[in-house]
Coordinates of C-alpha atoms in Angstrom, one line a residue:
Chain A
M1 CA 56.7 58.8 -88.2
I2 CA 53.3 60.3 -87.6
D3 CA 52.8 61.0 -83.9
L4 CA 49.2 60.0 -83.7
A5 CA 49.1 60.2 -79.9
L6 CA 50.2 63.8 -79.8
K7 CA 48.0 64.9 -82.7
M8 CA 44.9 63.3 -81.1
L9 CA 45.7 65.0 -77.8
L10 CA 46.2 68.4 -79.4
D11 CA 43.2 68.0 -81.6
E12 CA 41.0 68.2 -78.5
K13 CA 42.4 71.4 -77.1
A14 CA 39.8 72.0 -74.4
R15 CA 40.1 68.6 -72.9
F16 CA 43.8 68.7 -73.2
A17 CA 44.0 72.1 -71.5
A18 CA 41.8 70.8 -68.6
T19 CA 44.1 67.8 -68.2
V20 CA 47.2 69.9 -68.1
L21 CA 45.6 72.3 -65.7
G22 CA 44.5 69.5 -63.4
V23 CA 47.9 67.9 -63.4
G24 CA 49.5 71.4 -63.0
F25 CA 47.5 72.4 -60.0
A26 CA 47.9 68.9 -58.4
A27 CA 51.7 68.9 -58.9
A28 CA 51.9 72.6 -57.8
L29 CA 50.0 71.7 -54.6
V30 CA 52.5 69.0 -53.8
L31 CA 55.6 71.2 -54.7
V32 CA 54.4 74.2 -52.7
Q33 CA 53.3 72.1 -49.7
V34 CA 56.5 70.1 -49.6
G35 CA 58.5 73.2 -50.3
I36 CA 56.9 75.1 -47.4
F37 CA 57.3 72.1 -45.2
A38 CA 61.0 71.9 -46.1
G39 CA 61.3 75.7 -45.4
L40 CA 59.7 75.3 -42.0
L41 CA 61.9 72.3 -41.2
Q42 CA 64.9 74.3 -42.2
N43 CA 63.8 77.0 -39.7
A44 CA 63.7 74.3 -37.1
S45 CA 67.4 73.5 -37.5
I46 CA 69.0 76.4 -39.4
T47 CA 70.8 77.9 -36.4
I48 CA 72.2 74.4 -35.6
E49 CA 73.5 74.1 -39.1
R50 CA 74.9 77.6 -39.3
L51 CA 76.7 77.5 -35.9
D52 CA 80.2 76.3 -36.5
A53 CA 80.0 73.5 -33.8
D54 CA 80.9 69.8 -34.2
L55 CA 79.3 68.6 -31.0
W56 CA 76.3 69.9 -29.0
V57 CA 75.8 69.2 -25.3
A58 CA 72.2 69.5 -24.2
S59 CA 70.3 68.8 -21.0
R60 CA 69.0 65.2 -20.8
N61 CA 66.2 64.6 -23.2
A62 CA 66.0 68.1 -24.6
P63 CA 63.7 67.7 -27.5
N64 CA 65.0 70.5 -29.7
I65 CA 67.0 73.7 -29.8
D66 CA 64.1 75.8 -28.9
F67 CA 63.3 73.9 -25.7
G68 CA 66.5 73.4 -23.9
N69 CA 66.7 73.0 -20.1
P70 CA 69.3 75.0 -18.1
F71 CA 72.2 73.2 -16.5
P72 CA 75.3 74.6 -14.7
E73 CA 77.5 76.7 -16.9
R74 CA 80.7 75.5 -15.3
Y75 CA 80.3 72.2 -17.1
V76 CA 82.0 73.9 -20.0
D77 CA 85.3 73.8 -18.0
R78 CA 85.1 70.0 -17.9
V79 CA 84.8 69.9 -21.7
R80 CA 87.5 72.4 -22.5
S81 CA 90.2 70.2 -21.0
I82 CA 89.3 67.2 -23.1
P83 CA 92.0 66.4 -25.7
G84 CA 90.8 67.1 -29.2
V85 CA 88.5 70.0 -28.2
E86 CA 89.6 73.2 -29.9
R87 CA 87.0 75.4 -28.4
A88 CA 84.0 75.0 -26.1
D89 CA 81.5 77.7 -25.1
N90 CA 78.1 78.1 -23.4
L91 CA 75.1 78.9 -25.6
I92 CA 71.8 80.2 -24.2
V93 CA 68.7 79.8 -26.2
W94 CA 65.7 81.2 -24.3
Y95 CA 62.6 83.3 -24.6
A96 CA 61.7 86.8 -23.5
F97 CA 58.8 89.2 -23.9
V98 CA 59.5 92.4 -25.8
A99 CA 57.5 95.5 -25.1
L100 CA 56.5 97.1 -28.3
P101 CA 56.0 100.9 -28.8
T102 CA 52.3 100.1 -29.3
G103 CA 52.1 98.8 -25.7
A104 CA 51.7 95.2 -26.9
K105 CA 54.1 92.4 -25.9
E106 CA 55.5 89.8 -28.2
S107 CA 57.8 86.9 -27.5
V108 CA 61.3 86.8 -28.9
E109 CA 63.8 83.9 -28.9
F110 CA 67.3 85.1 -28.0
Y111 CA 70.6 83.4 -28.5
G112 CA 73.3 84.3 -26.0
L113 CA 77.0 83.7 -26.7
E114 CA 80.2 85.2 -25.3
D115 CA 82.0 85.4 -28.6
F116 CA 79.7 85.3 -31.6
P117 CA 82.5 85.8 -34.3
A118 CA 84.3 82.8 -32.9
W119 CA 81.3 80.7 -34.0
H120 CA 80.6 82.5 -37.2
F121 CA 77.2 83.4 -35.9
P122 CA 74.9 84.9 -36.9
W123 CA 75.7 84.2 -40.5
D124 CA 73.9 86.9 -42.5
V125 CA 74.4 90.2 -40.8
V126 CA 72.7 93.1 -42.7
S127 CA 74.0 95.9 -40.4
G128 CA 75.9 96.1 -37.1
E129 CA 78.8 94.0 -35.7
P130 CA 78.2 90.8 -33.8
A131 CA 81.5 91.5 -32.0
D132 CA 80.0 94.7 -30.5
L133 CA 77.3 92.7 -28.6
R134 CA 79.7 92.0 -25.7
R135 CA 80.3 95.8 -25.3
G136 CA 77.0 96.5 -23.6
R137 CA 73.2 96.0 -23.4
F138 CA 72.9 95.5 -27.1
A139 CA 70.9 93.2 -29.4
L140 CA 71.0 92.2 -33.0
L141 CA 67.5 91.6 -34.2
D142 CA 66.5 89.6 -37.3
A143 CA 64.7 91.5 -40.0
S144 CA 61.8 89.0 -39.9
A145 CA 60.9 90.6 -36.6
E146 CA 59.4 93.6 -38.4
R147 CA 56.3 91.6 -39.2
R148 CA 55.6 91.0 -35.5
F149 CA 57.4 94.0 -33.8
G150 CA 56.8 96.7 -36.5
A151 CA 59.6 98.7 -38.1
F152 CA 62.8 99.1 -36.1
Q153 CA 66.1 100.8 -36.8
P154 CA 69.6 100.4 -35.4
G155 CA 69.7 102.8 -32.5
D156 CA 66.2 102.0 -31.3
F157 CA 65.6 100.7 -27.8
R158 CA 63.3 97.8 -26.9
E159 CA 62.4 96.3 -23.5
F160 CA 63.3 92.6 -23.2
N161 CA 61.6 91.2 -20.1
G162 CA 61.6 94.7 -18.7
R163 CA 65.3 95.5 -19.5
Q164 CA 66.1 98.0 -22.1
L165 CA 68.4 96.8 -24.9
K166 CA 69.7 98.9 -27.8
I167 CA 69.3 97.4 -31.2
I168 CA 72.7 97.8 -32.9
G169 CA 71.9 96.0 -36.1
R170 CA 69.8 93.5 -38.0
T171 CA 70.3 90.0 -39.4
R172 CA 68.6 88.1 -42.1
G173 CA 67.2 84.5 -42.4
A174 CA 67.4 83.7 -38.7
L175 CA 64.0 82.2 -38.2
S176 CA 62.7 79.6 -35.7
F177 CA 60.1 77.0 -36.2
T178 CA 58.1 78.7 -33.4
T179 CA 57.8 81.8 -35.6
S180 CA 59.2 83.9 -32.7
P181 CA 61.7 86.4 -34.1
I182 CA 65.3 85.7 -33.1
A183 CA 67.6 88.2 -31.3
F184 CA 71.3 87.8 -30.5
V185 CA 72.6 89.1 -27.2
D186 CA 75.8 88.7 -25.2
Y187 CA 75.8 85.7 -23.0
R188 CA 75.8 87.6 -19.7
I189 CA 73.0 89.8 -21.0
A190 CA 71.1 86.7 -21.9
Q191 CA 71.4 85.4 -18.3
S192 CA 70.3 88.8 -17.0
L193 CA 67.1 88.6 -19.0
A194 CA 65.8 85.6 -17.1
P195 CA 67.9 85.4 -13.9
A196 CA 65.6 83.0 -12.2
D197 CA 66.3 80.3 -14.7
L198 CA 69.6 81.3 -16.2
D199 CA 71.7 82.7 -13.4
G200 CA 74.9 80.6 -13.5
R201 CA 73.3 78.3 -16.0
T202 CA 73.3 77.7 -19.7
T203 CA 71.1 75.7 -22.0
F204 CA 73.7 74.2 -24.4
L205 CA 77.5 73.7 -24.8
L206 CA 79.0 74.1 -28.2
I207 CA 82.2 72.1 -29.0
R208 CA 84.5 72.6 -31.9
L209 CA 87.0 69.8 -32.5
A210 CA 90.7 70.3 -33.2
P211 CA 91.7 69.3 -36.8
G212 CA 92.1 65.5 -37.0
A213 CA 90.3 64.9 -33.7
D214 CA 88.0 61.9 -33.7
H215 CA 84.3 62.8 -33.1
E216 CA 83.4 59.5 -31.4
T217 CA 86.5 59.6 -29.1
V218 CA 85.8 63.1 -28.0
R219 CA 82.1 62.4 -27.6
A220 CA 82.7 59.4 -25.5
E221 CA 84.9 61.5 -23.2
V222 CA 82.3 64.3 -23.0
R223 CA 79.7 61.7 -22.0
K224 CA 82.0 60.4 -19.3
R225 CA 82.5 63.8 -17.9
L226 CA 78.9 65.0 -18.2
P227 CA 76.9 61.8 -17.5
Y228 CA 73.7 63.7 -17.0
N229 CA 73.7 65.4 -20.3
D230 CA 73.2 64.3 -23.9
V231 CA 75.8 64.8 -26.6
Y232 CA 75.0 65.1 -30.3
T233 CA 76.8 65.7 -33.5
Q234 CA 75.6 68.7 -35.4
D235 CA 73.7 66.4 -37.9
E236 CA 72.1 64.4 -35.1
W237 CA 71.0 67.5 -33.2
A238 CA 69.5 69.1 -36.3
A239 CA 67.6 65.9 -37.2
R240 CA 66.3 65.6 -33.6
S241 CA 65.1 69.2 -33.6
R242 CA 63.3 68.7 -37.0
A243 CA 61.8 65.3 -36.0
Y244 CA 60.3 66.9 -32.9
W245 CA 58.3 69.4 -34.9
I246 CA 57.3 66.8 -37.5
E247 CA 56.0 64.4 -34.8
S248 CA 54.7 66.7 -32.2
T249 CA 52.7 69.0 -34.5
G250 CA 51.4 66.3 -36.8
L251 CA 53.0 68.3 -39.6
G252 CA 54.3 65.1 -41.2
L253 CA 50.9 63.5 -41.3
T254 CA 49.3 66.7 -42.6
L255 CA 51.9 66.9 -45.3
A256 CA 51.5 63.2 -46.2
L257 CA 47.7 63.8 -46.5
T258 CA 48.2 66.9 -48.6
V259 CA 50.7 65.1 -50.9
G260 CA 48.3 62.1 -51.1
L261 CA 45.4 64.3 -51.9
G262 CA 47.3 66.2 -54.5
A263 CA 48.4 63.0 -56.1
L264 CA 44.9 61.6 -55.9
V265 CA 43.4 64.7 -57.6
G266 CA 46.0 64.4 -60.3
V267 CA 45.3 60.7 -60.9
V268 CA 41.6 61.2 -60.9
I269 CA 41.7 64.1 -63.4
V270 CA 44.2 62.4 -65.8
G271 CA 42.5 59.0 -65.4
Q272 CA 39.1 60.4 -66.0
T273 CA 40.0 62.5 -69.0
L274 CA 42.1 59.8 -70.6
Y275 CA 39.4 57.2 -70.0
A276 CA 36.8 59.5 -71.5
S277 CA 39.0 60.2 -74.4
T278 CA 39.8 56.5 -74.9
T279 CA 36.2 55.6 -74.8
E280 CA 35.4 58.2 -77.4
H281 CA 38.3 57.0 -79.6
L282 CA 37.6 53.3 -79.3
A283 CA 36.9 53.2 -83.1
D284 CA 40.3 54.8 -83.7
F285 CA 42.0 52.3 -81.6
G286 CA 40.1 49.5 -83.4
T287 CA 41.3 51.0 -86.6
V288 CA 44.9 51.0 -85.4
K289 CA 44.5 47.3 -84.5
A290 CA 42.8 46.6 -87.9
L291 CA 45.7 48.3 -89.7
G292 CA 48.1 45.9 -87.9
G293 CA 48.9 47.7 -84.7
G294 CA 48.8 45.5 -81.5
N295 CA 47.9 46.3 -77.9
R296 CA 51.4 47.6 -77.4
T297 CA 50.8 50.2 -80.1
V298 CA 47.6 51.5 -78.6
F299 CA 49.1 51.3 -75.1
G300 CA 51.9 53.4 -76.4
I301 CA 49.5 56.0 -77.8
I302 CA 47.8 56.3 -74.4
A303 CA 51.0 56.2 -72.4
E304 CA 52.5 58.9 -74.6
Q305 CA 49.5 61.1 -74.1
A306 CA 49.7 60.6 -70.3
T307 CA 53.5 61.4 -70.2
F308 CA 53.0 64.5 -72.4
A309 CA 50.2 65.8 -70.3
A310 CA 52.3 65.0 -67.2
A311 CA 55.3 66.9 -68.6
L312 CA 53.3 70.0 -69.6
G313 CA 51.3 69.9 -66.3
F314 CA 54.5 69.7 -64.4
G315 CA 56.0 72.6 -66.3
L316 CA 52.9 74.6 -65.3
A317 CA 53.3 73.5 -61.7
L318 CA 56.9 74.7 -61.7
A319 CA 55.8 78.0 -63.1
L320 CA 53.1 78.4 -60.5
T321 CA 55.4 77.4 -57.7
F322 CA 58.1 79.8 -58.6
T323 CA 55.6 82.6 -59.2
L324 CA 54.3 82.0 -55.7
A325 CA 57.7 81.9 -54.1
P326 CA 58.3 85.7 -53.9
L327 CA 54.8 86.2 -52.5
L328 CA 55.4 83.7 -49.8
E329 CA 58.7 85.3 -49.0
R330 CA 57.0 88.5 -48.3
L331 CA 55.0 86.7 -45.7
D332 CA 58.3 85.3 -44.2
L333 CA 57.2 81.9 -45.4
K334 CA 60.2 80.2 -46.7
M335 CA 59.7 77.7 -49.5
I336 CA 62.6 75.4 -50.4
V337 CA 62.2 73.7 -53.8
S338 CA 65.4 71.8 -54.3
P339 CA 66.5 70.1 -57.5
M340 CA 65.9 66.8 -55.7
L341 CA 62.3 67.7 -54.8
I342 CA 61.7 68.8 -58.4
A343 CA 63.1 65.6 -59.8
L344 CA 61.1 63.5 -57.3
V345 CA 57.8 65.3 -58.0
Y346 CA 58.4 65.1 -61.7
A347 CA 59.0 61.4 -61.5
G348 CA 55.9 61.0 -59.2
T349 CA 53.8 63.1 -61.7
Q350 CA 54.9 60.9 -64.6
A351 CA 54.4 57.7 -62.6
L352 CA 50.9 58.7 -61.4
C353 CA 49.8 59.9 -64.9
L354 CA 50.9 56.5 -66.3
A355 CA 49.1 54.8 -63.5
A356 CA 46.0 56.8 -64.4
A357 CA 46.5 55.9 -68.1
S358 CA 46.6 52.2 -67.2
M359 CA 42.8 52.5 -66.3
S360 CA 42.3 52.9 -70.1
F361 CA 44.6 50.1 -71.0
R362 CA 42.1 47.4 -70.1
K363 CA 39.5 49.2 -72.2
V364 CA 41.5 49.2 -75.3
A365 CA 43.1 45.8 -74.7
T366 CA 39.6 44.3 -74.9
T367 CA 38.6 46.3 -77.9
D368 CA 37.8 44.0 -80.8
P369 CA 39.4 45.3 -84.0
A370 CA 36.3 44.0 -85.8
I371 CA 34.6 47.0 -84.2
V372 CA 35.6 48.9 -87.4
F373 CA 33.0 46.9 -89.3
R374 CA 30.2 47.8 -87.1
G375 CA 28.2 50.9 -88.0
Chain B
M1 CA 47.7 33.9 -108.8
I2 CA 45.3 33.2 -105.9
V3 CA 45.6 35.8 -103.1
L4 CA 42.9 34.6 -100.8
E5 CA 41.5 31.2 -100.1
A6 CA 38.8 30.2 -97.5
H7 CA 38.2 26.5 -97.0
D8 CA 35.1 25.3 -95.2
V9 CA 35.2 28.2 -92.8
S10 CA 32.7 28.2 -89.9
K11 CA 32.2 30.7 -87.2
V12 CA 30.1 30.0 -84.1
Y13 CA 29.3 32.7 -81.5
R14 CA 28.2 31.6 -78.0
E15 CA 25.6 33.7 -76.4
G16 CA 24.9 32.2 -73.0
P17 CA 23.6 28.7 -73.6
H18 CA 22.9 29.4 -77.2
E19 CA 25.1 29.0 -80.2
V20 CA 24.8 31.4 -83.2
H21 CA 26.2 29.9 -86.4
A22 CA 27.4 33.0 -88.3
L23 CA 29.3 31.1 -91.0
R24 CA 28.7 27.5 -92.1
G25 CA 31.3 25.9 -94.3
V26 CA 32.1 28.9 -96.5
S27 CA 34.7 28.3 -99.2
L28 CA 35.9 30.8 -101.8
S29 CA 39.0 32.1 -103.4
V30 CA 40.1 35.4 -105.0
R31 CA 42.8 36.0 -107.6
R32 CA 45.1 38.9 -108.1
G33 CA 43.3 41.7 -110.0
E34 CA 39.9 40.2 -109.4
V35 CA 37.0 42.0 -107.8
L36 CA 34.7 39.7 -105.7
A37 CA 31.4 41.1 -104.5
I38 CA 29.7 39.5 -101.5
E39 CA 25.9 40.2 -101.2
G40 CA 23.3 39.1 -98.8
P41 CA 20.6 40.4 -96.5
S42 CA 21.4 41.9 -93.1
G43 CA 22.5 39.3 -90.5
S44 CA 23.5 36.8 -93.3
G45 CA 27.1 36.7 -92.1
K46 CA 28.7 39.1 -94.6
T47 CA 30.5 41.2 -92.1
T48 CA 31.6 38.1 -90.0
L49 CA 33.0 36.6 -93.2
L50 CA 34.9 39.9 -94.0
S51 CA 36.3 40.0 -90.5
V52 CA 37.5 36.4 -90.7
L53 CA 39.0 36.9 -94.2
G54 CA 40.7 40.0 -92.8
C55 CA 42.2 38.2 -89.9
L56 CA 40.2 40.3 -87.5
L57 CA 38.3 37.3 -86.2
T58 CA 39.4 33.7 -86.0
P59 CA 37.2 31.1 -87.5
T60 CA 35.8 28.3 -85.3
S61 CA 36.8 25.8 -88.0
G62 CA 38.2 25.8 -91.5
R63 CA 41.3 27.2 -93.1
I64 CA 42.2 30.6 -94.4
V65 CA 45.2 31.2 -96.7
V66 CA 46.3 34.8 -97.4
D67 CA 49.1 35.4 -100.0
G68 CA 50.1 31.7 -99.8
R69 CA 50.4 31.8 -96.0
Q70 CA 48.0 29.7 -94.0
V71 CA 46.5 31.6 -91.1
D72 CA 47.1 30.2 -87.7
P73 CA 44.3 31.5 -85.4
H74 CA 46.4 30.7 -82.4
R75 CA 49.2 33.1 -83.3
P76 CA 47.9 36.7 -82.8
G77 CA 51.2 38.0 -84.0
Q78 CA 50.8 36.3 -87.4
L79 CA 47.3 37.8 -87.7
R80 CA 48.7 41.3 -87.0
E81 CA 51.5 40.7 -89.4
L82 CA 49.1 39.7 -92.2
R83 CA 46.8 42.7 -91.5
R84 CA 49.9 44.9 -91.6
H85 CA 51.5 43.7 -94.7
A86 CA 49.0 41.8 -96.8
I87 CA 45.6 43.3 -96.3
G88 CA 44.1 46.7 -96.8
F89 CA 40.8 47.7 -95.3
V90 CA 38.1 50.2 -96.5
F91 CA 35.3 50.7 -94.0
Q92 CA 31.7 52.0 -94.4
Q93 CA 32.4 54.7 -91.7
F94 CA 35.8 55.5 -93.3
H95 CA 37.5 55.3 -89.9
L96 CA 40.0 58.0 -90.7
F97 CA 41.8 59.7 -87.8
A98 CA 40.2 63.1 -87.4
A99 CA 43.4 64.6 -86.0
L100 CA 45.4 63.7 -89.1
T101 CA 45.4 65.2 -92.6
A102 CA 44.6 63.0 -95.6
A103 CA 48.3 62.5 -96.2
E104 CA 49.0 61.8 -92.6
N105 CA 46.2 59.2 -92.4
V106 CA 47.9 57.3 -95.3
I107 CA 51.4 57.8 -93.9
Y108 CA 50.3 56.5 -90.4
G109 CA 49.0 53.3 -92.0
L110 CA 52.4 53.0 -93.8
N111 CA 54.2 53.7 -90.5
L112 CA 52.4 50.7 -89.0
R113 CA 53.7 48.7 -92.0
G114 CA 57.3 49.8 -91.3
W115 CA 57.5 52.5 -94.0
T116 CA 58.8 55.8 -92.7
G117 CA 60.3 59.1 -93.8
E118 CA 60.5 60.1 -97.5
K119 CA 59.5 56.6 -98.7
A120 CA 56.2 56.8 -96.9
R121 CA 55.6 60.4 -98.0
R122 CA 56.2 59.5 -101.6
E123 CA 53.9 56.5 -101.4
A124 CA 51.2 58.6 -99.8
E125 CA 51.5 61.2 -102.6
R126 CA 51.3 58.4 -105.2
V127 CA 48.1 56.8 -103.9
L128 CA 46.4 60.1 -103.0
G129 CA 47.2 61.2 -106.5
A130 CA 45.8 58.0 -107.9
V131 CA 42.5 58.5 -106.1
G132 CA 42.3 62.1 -107.3
L133 CA 43.1 63.8 -104.0
G134 CA 46.6 65.2 -104.9
E135 CA 45.3 68.7 -104.1
R136 CA 43.6 67.7 -100.9
M137 CA 46.5 66.0 -99.1
D138 CA 46.8 68.5 -96.3
F139 CA 43.0 68.6 -95.6
R140 CA 41.7 67.0 -92.4
P141 CA 38.8 64.6 -92.8
R142 CA 36.3 67.1 -91.4
D143 CA 37.2 69.4 -94.3
L144 CA 36.5 66.7 -96.9
S145 CA 33.2 65.5 -98.4
G146 CA 32.0 62.0 -97.8
G147 CA 33.3 60.8 -101.1
Q148 CA 36.6 62.4 -100.6
R149 CA 37.0 60.8 -97.2
Q150 CA 36.2 57.4 -98.7
R151 CA 38.8 58.0 -101.3
V152 CA 41.4 58.8 -98.6
A153 CA 40.4 55.5 -97.0
V154 CA 40.9 53.7 -100.3
A155 CA 44.3 55.4 -100.7
R156 CA 45.2 54.2 -97.2
A157 CA 44.2 50.6 -98.1
L158 CA 46.2 50.8 -101.3
A159 CA 49.3 52.3 -99.8
G160 CA 52.1 49.8 -99.5
P161 CA 52.4 46.2 -100.6
S162 CA 49.0 44.7 -99.6
S163 CA 47.8 42.3 -102.2
L164 CA 44.2 42.0 -100.8
I165 CA 41.8 44.9 -100.2
L166 CA 38.7 44.2 -98.1
A167 CA 35.9 46.8 -98.4
D168 CA 32.8 46.9 -96.2
E169 CA 29.9 48.7 -97.8
P170 CA 32.3 51.3 -99.3
T171 CA 29.5 53.2 -100.9
G172 CA 27.1 52.8 -98.1
N173 CA 27.5 56.4 -96.8
L174 CA 28.0 58.1 -100.1
D175 CA 25.7 59.8 -102.5
G176 CA 25.1 58.3 -105.9
E177 CA 27.8 60.2 -107.8
S178 CA 30.5 59.8 -105.1
G179 CA 29.6 56.1 -104.8
A180 CA 30.0 55.6 -108.6
R181 CA 33.3 57.4 -108.5
V182 CA 34.7 55.2 -105.7
L183 CA 33.6 52.1 -107.5
D184 CA 35.3 53.2 -110.7
L185 CA 38.3 53.8 -108.7
F186 CA 38.2 50.3 -107.2
R187 CA 37.8 48.8 -110.6
S188 CA 40.7 50.7 -112.2
L189 CA 43.0 50.3 -109.2
A190 CA 42.3 46.5 -108.9
R191 CA 43.3 46.2 -112.6
S192 CA 46.2 48.6 -112.7
E193 CA 47.7 47.6 -109.4
G194 CA 46.9 43.9 -109.5
R195 CA 45.2 43.8 -106.1
A196 CA 42.5 41.3 -105.2
L197 CA 39.4 43.2 -104.0
V198 CA 36.6 41.8 -101.9
I199 CA 33.6 44.1 -101.4
V200 CA 30.7 43.4 -99.1
T201 CA 27.8 45.4 -100.2
H202 CA 24.1 46.0 -100.6
D203 CA 24.7 48.3 -103.4
P204 CA 23.6 46.8 -106.8
R205 CA 26.0 49.1 -108.6
V206 CA 28.9 47.0 -107.3
R207 CA 27.9 44.3 -109.8
T208 CA 29.0 46.6 -112.6
I209 CA 32.7 46.4 -111.5
A210 CA 32.7 42.9 -110.0
D211 CA 34.2 39.9 -111.8
R212 CA 32.2 37.5 -109.6
V213 CA 29.3 37.9 -107.1
V214 CA 28.6 35.5 -104.3
T215 CA 25.4 35.7 -102.3
I216 CA 25.4 34.6 -98.6
R217 CA 22.4 33.6 -96.6
D218 CA 22.3 32.2 -93.0
G219 CA 26.1 31.9 -93.1
R220 CA 26.2 29.9 -96.3
I221 CA 27.2 30.8 -99.8
T222 CA 23.9 30.1 -101.7
H223 CA 24.7 31.6 -105.1
E224 CA 27.8 32.4 -107.2
E225 CA 27.8 34.0 -110.6
L226 CA 30.3 35.5 -113.0
E227 CA 29.6 39.1 -113.9
N228 CA 32.2 40.9 -116.0

């Protein structure tokens, strides 16, 4: 079979290249934007997902993990005695200012736990031992802090809210949505960094269930014993933290606009070029009809051109996106392009290109095959 | 054997409140192996008649029979079917696909007729050989002369089983020598392949190959004469 659609498309290389570039950049825009958005959202909940806790207790109406309100730390005792609870500990998530060697100050978000290894946290330790944090005024600092704090080495000292802590190692991938670097310190050290707010107080309770324990039964008991707190499963708490940033920052709307604009640009480019090409080839389509082809045949030609341009454009978009990924990583901007996102954007690209092609369908549907007899 | 019959065919176009009678009660028939030339001044209805005979336009009234099958204007599928299997077209502007080679142009027409693969390839080689373009099969239309392009168009019309070839001013865009060559080709192919050939033309040379010539004026056949 002669593939007329493809041969017509490739016969006009400049127009075809413009179409593929247009689709490619539009699809790349969507992939990169959604990928960065997914990366930012992952930052918003990555510590929740990496902490090995089944239930989280937070102050009433705490919007996310970054903005917890302190409550009495002794509440943990009420939880530890609940049947089905294997382990329960206090977790402090709070902010401090770090004095830099330059004299400037930067904020840091610190996580305070009594026993980090018990919660398999932090999860990617480049150097140092989390178990050593409880041995003194020590901190583990995430490598991403170098962008804000400048270079640091294990053994360096930094002032956190005016108190000197020794950096004993570095972690990787611990980022927050707020872009403040994350530090890990012992629970008591954490309290000492902000005594006015945290003395005798914590911001979260972590609960790990015993094997076979029922989430809902334990949660109901926790709620009964801590009636002025909220209790979430790990997934609920992660979703709540992400939703806060999506809604409060307008990020969701911005993303929807970007995706919409990307899609619109793609549709306009493909639609315009296909329509122009169709108009120029009306005599060809008339000939196809005169030779016995029907509207379905000519629709098929245009649709095949659209899907081919979409496939090549999407390939270009993927190449652009994955070329950009390491550059973004150097800026500590995480981009998550999952197989699901790739599949969705590919399907969307195909659908939109076909929709754009449909603008030309009407033109050829009304083409009189007798056009071939006109000079 | 009669390949094409038109009985009392009329075609009326409506342009706003006005009616334009492009054809008025045209009747004619063409036999296998016969060459019929249709002459007439511009606007006389020649092209409309060719479009109606070629099932590209439906007549307002009258009856068309192609290859023994009566054309039903209310069945677009049947019109397509007849165009695909019973009728071959040759156009003044050639209407070859610029993106395809000569062979591919012929094969694409055959593909629409359901011929594929080696069968289509062999038929394309046969007809292109018959029109003297066996050495130019892989050339694109832009690399061929006007006469060669028209011969590719003739080959496309001849490829496959079509019993009726309709040609619209086939020499209109050709120089004298190329035009004469195409007409010779028509004559010999109509005879050797037993196709019925209807040629709409202004070119007086067509008379030299036509078995009959009809003249059309104001949508009516005004004159019919036997030639060769």
